[in-house]
Amino acid sequence: MFFASGYLNGQTLSGRLIPQFQKNHPKAQISFREINDYQQIPAEVDILEMTYAKEPLSEHEFSFISIVPSPLRVALPASHPLAKKKQLSLQDLAAQDLEIVAPSIAGSEDVMLSKLLNVRPAVKLHYYSVFNKAVVNQAQLTKHLLLIPEAYSELCHPYIVKPVS
């Protein structure tokens, strides 16, 4: 059994799924692959973990299922005035610089993007195409907030993470 994840996301679900799978199938052999090119996925990959996808894998004959929904969150510095709030609204994000996944990559985030565009021109959107520590570091330098799936919360240190209503 080959698990894989790609450059668009970290290994967020596999870490929880693999131990459970091993418990239920103790004789199964498991390997992990990192995908660097979504158009060149090795044929032996059985399960591909992916958070963001519009349709980059259509020719690969994967069956897609939702295992765990990941609500969107905002990551921000602990010193930010909004950090005191328990939950943020879209109006709270007005006049903020907000880093979000690029629209060409996002699928499930399209609804949130259209809602954010409705509070424009106050909200200033900036786009990332790959979520990694560099995005978090850059956000710290520019003092931007990050719109992320909840599953990425642990990758945002030293930012704190708040739910969005």
mmCIF file of C-alpha atoms in Angstrom:
data_model
loop_
_atom_site.group_PDB
_atom_site.id
_atom_site.type_symbol
_atom_site.label_atom_id
_atom_site.label_comp_id
_atom_site.label_asym_id
_atom_site.label_seq_id
_atom_site.Cartn_x
_atom_site.Cartn_y
_atom_site.Cartn_z
ATOM 1 C CA MET A 1 0.000 0.000 0.000
ATOM 2 C CA PHE A 2 1.490 3.341 -1.065
ATOM 3 C CA PHE A 3 0.327 6.553 0.604
ATOM 4 C CA ALA A 4 1.308 9.882 -0.950
ATOM 5 C CA SER A 5 0.907 13.606 -0.423
ATOM 6 C CA GLY A 6 2.030 16.476 -2.551
ATOM 7 C CA TYR A 7 3.593 19.888 -2.422
ATOM 8 C CA LEU A 8 0.203 21.593 -2.056
ATOM 9 C CA ASN A 9 -0.256 20.182 1.416
ATOM 10 C CA GLY A 10 1.558 18.577 4.274
ATOM 11 C CA GLN A 11 0.975 15.087 5.513
ATOM 12 C CA THR A 12 -1.983 16.012 7.691
ATOM 13 C CA LEU A 13 -4.364 13.051 7.448
ATOM 14 C CA SER A 14 -1.966 10.212 6.725
ATOM 15 C CA GLY A 15 -0.375 10.554 10.144
ATOM 16 C CA ARG A 16 -3.717 9.642 11.699
ATOM 17 C CA LEU A 17 -4.862 7.174 9.054
ATOM 18 C CA ILE A 18 -1.742 5.035 8.757
ATOM 19 C CA PRO A 19 -1.631 3.886 12.418
ATOM 20 C CA GLN A 20 -5.330 2.968 12.271
ATOM 21 C CA PHE A 21 -4.831 1.161 8.959
ATOM 22 C CA GLN A 22 -1.854 -0.768 10.417
ATOM 23 C CA LYS A 23 -3.926 -1.747 13.429
ATOM 24 C CA ASN A 24 -6.719 -3.088 11.195
ATOM 25 C CA HIS A 25 -4.330 -4.695 8.663
ATOM 26 C CA PRO A 26 -1.197 -5.769 10.597
ATOM 27 C CA LYS A 27 0.307 -7.710 7.660
ATOM 28 C CA ALA A 28 0.009 -4.871 5.137
ATOM 29 C CA GLN A 29 3.215 -3.291 3.866
ATOM 30 C CA ILE A 30 2.987 0.528 3.842
ATOM 31 C CA SER A 31 5.256 3.016 2.077
ATOM 32 C CA PHE A 32 5.008 6.771 1.724
ATOM 33 C CA ARG A 33 5.773 8.901 -1.361
ATOM 34 C CA GLU A 34 5.951 12.676 -1.723
ATOM 35 C CA ILE A 35 4.439 13.950 -4.964
ATOM 36 C CA ASN A 36 6.400 16.775 -6.624
ATOM 37 C CA ASP A 37 4.454 16.809 -9.894
ATOM 38 C CA TYR A 38 0.713 16.123 -9.943
ATOM 39 C CA GLN A 39 0.903 15.183 -13.610
ATOM 40 C CA GLN A 40 3.579 12.524 -12.924
ATOM 41 C CA ILE A 41 2.104 10.492 -10.068
ATOM 42 C CA PRO A 42 3.751 7.074 -9.760
ATOM 43 C CA ALA A 43 1.426 4.242 -10.777
ATOM 44 C CA GLU A 44 1.968 2.400 -7.477
ATOM 45 C CA VAL A 45 0.318 5.168 -5.402
ATOM 46 C CA ASP A 46 -2.892 3.782 -3.868
ATOM 47 C CA ILE A 47 -3.988 6.651 -1.641
ATOM 48 C CA LEU A 48 -3.245 10.291 -2.353
ATOM 49 C CA GLU A 49 -3.863 12.773 0.414
ATOM 50 C CA MET A 50 -4.885 16.124 -0.940
ATOM 51 C CA THR A 51 -6.486 19.177 0.598
ATOM 52 C CA TYR A 52 -6.628 21.610 -2.312
ATOM 53 C CA ALA A 53 -7.799 20.372 -5.672
ATOM 54 C CA LYS A 54 -9.934 21.763 -8.410
ATOM 55 C CA GLU A 55 -9.282 18.972 -10.910
ATOM 56 C CA PRO A 56 -5.529 18.435 -11.249
ATOM 57 C CA LEU A 57 -5.780 14.638 -11.219
ATOM 58 C CA SER A 58 -8.598 13.949 -13.656
ATOM 59 C CA GLU A 59 -6.566 11.656 -15.914
ATOM 60 C CA HIS A 60 -5.254 9.501 -13.054
ATOM 61 C CA GLU A 61 -8.432 7.508 -12.426
ATOM 62 C CA PHE A 62 -8.459 8.165 -8.667
ATOM 63 C CA SER A 63 -11.731 7.872 -6.781
ATOM 64 C CA PHE A 64 -12.142 10.810 -4.418
ATOM 65 C CA ILE A 65 -13.783 10.611 -1.019
ATOM 66 C CA SER A 66 -14.061 13.087 1.801
ATOM 67 C CA ILE A 67 -12.554 11.594 4.937
ATOM 68 C CA VAL A 68 -12.317 14.557 7.273
ATOM 69 C CA PRO A 69 -13.693 18.031 6.542
ATOM 70 C CA SER A 70 -11.329 20.832 7.443
ATOM 71 C CA PRO A 71 -13.024 24.125 8.317
ATOM 72 C CA LEU A 72 -11.186 27.307 7.425
ATOM 73 C CA ARG A 73 -9.253 29.216 10.055
ATOM 74 C CA VAL A 74 -7.318 32.479 10.241
ATOM 75 C CA ALA A 75 -3.769 32.407 11.553
ATOM 76 C CA LEU A 76 -2.501 35.670 13.032
ATOM 77 C CA PRO A 77 0.130 36.992 15.429
ATOM 78 C CA ALA A 78 -0.743 36.793 19.133
ATOM 79 C CA SER A 79 -0.127 40.558 19.317
ATOM 80 C CA HIS A 80 -2.752 41.353 16.639
ATOM 81 C CA PRO A 81 -5.904 43.142 17.939
ATOM 82 C CA LEU A 82 -8.133 40.370 16.468
ATOM 83 C CA ALA A 83 -6.252 37.741 18.512
ATOM 84 C CA LYS A 84 -8.379 38.656 21.528
ATOM 85 C CA LYS A 85 -11.565 37.520 19.778
ATOM 86 C CA LYS A 86 -12.716 33.921 20.229
ATOM 87 C CA GLN A 87 -14.116 33.721 16.673
ATOM 88 C CA LEU A 88 -13.628 35.981 13.648
ATOM 89 C CA SER A 89 -16.239 37.137 11.156
ATOM 90 C CA LEU A 90 -15.670 38.094 7.534
ATOM 91 C CA GLN A 91 -16.205 41.719 8.546
ATOM 92 C CA ASP A 92 -13.339 41.352 11.041
ATOM 93 C CA LEU A 93 -11.119 40.630 8.044
ATOM 94 C CA ALA A 94 -12.024 43.920 6.330
ATOM 95 C CA ALA A 95 -9.013 46.240 6.029
ATOM 96 C CA GLN A 96 -6.686 43.302 6.723
ATOM 97 C CA ASP A 97 -3.989 41.886 4.460
ATOM 98 C CA LEU A 98 -5.013 38.257 4.053
ATOM 99 C CA GLU A 99 -2.985 35.475 2.431
ATOM 100 C CA ILE A 100 -5.243 32.872 0.792
ATOM 101 C CA VAL A 101 -4.741 29.928 -1.534
ATOM 102 C CA ALA A 102 -4.596 30.951 -5.201
ATOM 103 C CA PRO A 103 -8.019 30.692 -6.883
ATOM 104 C CA SER A 104 -6.618 28.476 -9.648
ATOM 105 C CA ILE A 105 -5.738 25.846 -7.035
ATOM 106 C CA ALA A 106 -8.615 26.153 -4.588
ATOM 107 C CA GLY A 107 -11.703 24.050 -5.006
ATOM 108 C CA SER A 108 -13.546 23.925 -1.705
ATOM 109 C CA GLU A 109 -12.362 27.428 -0.828
ATOM 110 C CA ASP A 110 -14.139 29.035 -3.812
ATOM 111 C CA VAL A 111 -17.201 29.858 -1.661
ATOM 112 C CA MET A 112 -15.042 31.558 0.954
ATOM 113 C CA LEU A 113 -13.168 33.461 -1.770
ATOM 114 C CA SER A 114 -16.411 34.850 -3.215
ATOM 115 C CA LYS A 115 -17.513 35.923 0.272
ATOM 116 C CA LEU A 116 -14.158 37.616 0.858
ATOM 117 C CA LEU A 117 -14.422 39.414 -2.460
ATOM 118 C CA ASN A 118 -17.802 40.763 -1.305
ATOM 119 C CA VAL A 119 -16.152 42.576 1.623
ATOM 120 C CA ARG A 120 -13.664 44.113 -0.778
ATOM 121 C CA PRO A 121 -12.200 46.636 -1.365
ATOM 122 C CA ALA A 122 -11.532 46.699 2.361
ATOM 123 C CA VAL A 123 -9.884 43.259 2.558
ATOM 124 C CA LYS A 124 -6.559 43.044 0.734
ATOM 125 C CA LEU A 125 -6.074 39.561 -0.709
ATOM 126 C CA HIS A 126 -2.664 38.038 -1.417
ATOM 127 C CA TYR A 127 -2.320 34.575 -2.942
ATOM 128 C CA TYR A 128 -0.065 31.608 -2.247
ATOM 129 C CA SER A 129 0.075 28.500 -4.434
ATOM 130 C CA VAL A 130 2.014 26.219 -2.088
ATOM 131 C CA PHE A 131 1.446 26.243 1.670
ATOM 132 C CA ASN A 132 4.660 25.702 3.580
ATOM 133 C CA LYS A 133 6.738 27.301 6.323
ATOM 134 C CA ALA A 134 7.991 29.945 3.868
ATOM 135 C CA VAL A 135 4.410 31.266 3.526
ATOM 136 C CA VAL A 136 4.150 31.564 7.319
ATOM 137 C CA ASN A 137 7.564 33.250 7.559
ATOM 138 C CA GLN A 138 6.664 35.712 4.788
ATOM 139 C CA ALA A 139 3.338 36.498 6.468
ATOM 140 C CA GLN A 140 5.210 37.307 9.665
ATOM 141 C CA LEU A 141 7.485 39.729 7.808
ATOM 142 C CA THR A 142 4.600 41.433 5.990
ATOM 143 C CA LYS A 143 2.230 41.207 8.992
ATOM 144 C CA HIS A 144 -0.389 39.456 6.836
ATOM 145 C CA LEU A 145 -3.033 37.103 8.233
ATOM 146 C CA LEU A 146 -3.366 33.588 6.756
ATOM 147 C CA LEU A 147 -6.593 31.855 5.697
ATOM 148 C CA ILE A 148 -5.898 28.134 6.076
ATOM 149 C CA PRO A 149 -7.680 24.797 6.456
ATOM 150 C CA GLU A 150 -7.859 23.769 10.116
ATOM 151 C CA ALA A 151 -5.622 20.804 9.317
ATOM 152 C CA TYR A 152 -2.739 23.264 8.717
ATOM 153 C CA SER A 153 -3.081 24.958 12.104
ATOM 154 C CA GLU A 154 -0.084 23.188 13.591
ATOM 155 C CA LEU A 155 2.102 24.423 10.712
ATOM 156 C CA CYS A 156 1.495 28.092 11.558
ATOM 157 C CA HIS A 157 3.667 28.465 14.663
ATOM 158 C CA PRO A 158 4.224 31.057 16.103
ATOM 159 C CA TYR A 159 0.890 32.362 14.807
ATOM 160 C CA ILE A 160 -2.278 31.574 16.727
ATOM 161 C CA VAL A 161 -5.327 30.213 14.911
ATOM 162 C CA LYS A 162 -8.934 31.426 15.163
ATOM 163 C CA PRO A 163 -12.166 30.004 13.694
ATOM 164 C CA VAL A 164 -14.042 32.032 11.082
ATOM 165 C CA SER A 165 -17.831 32.258 11.338
#
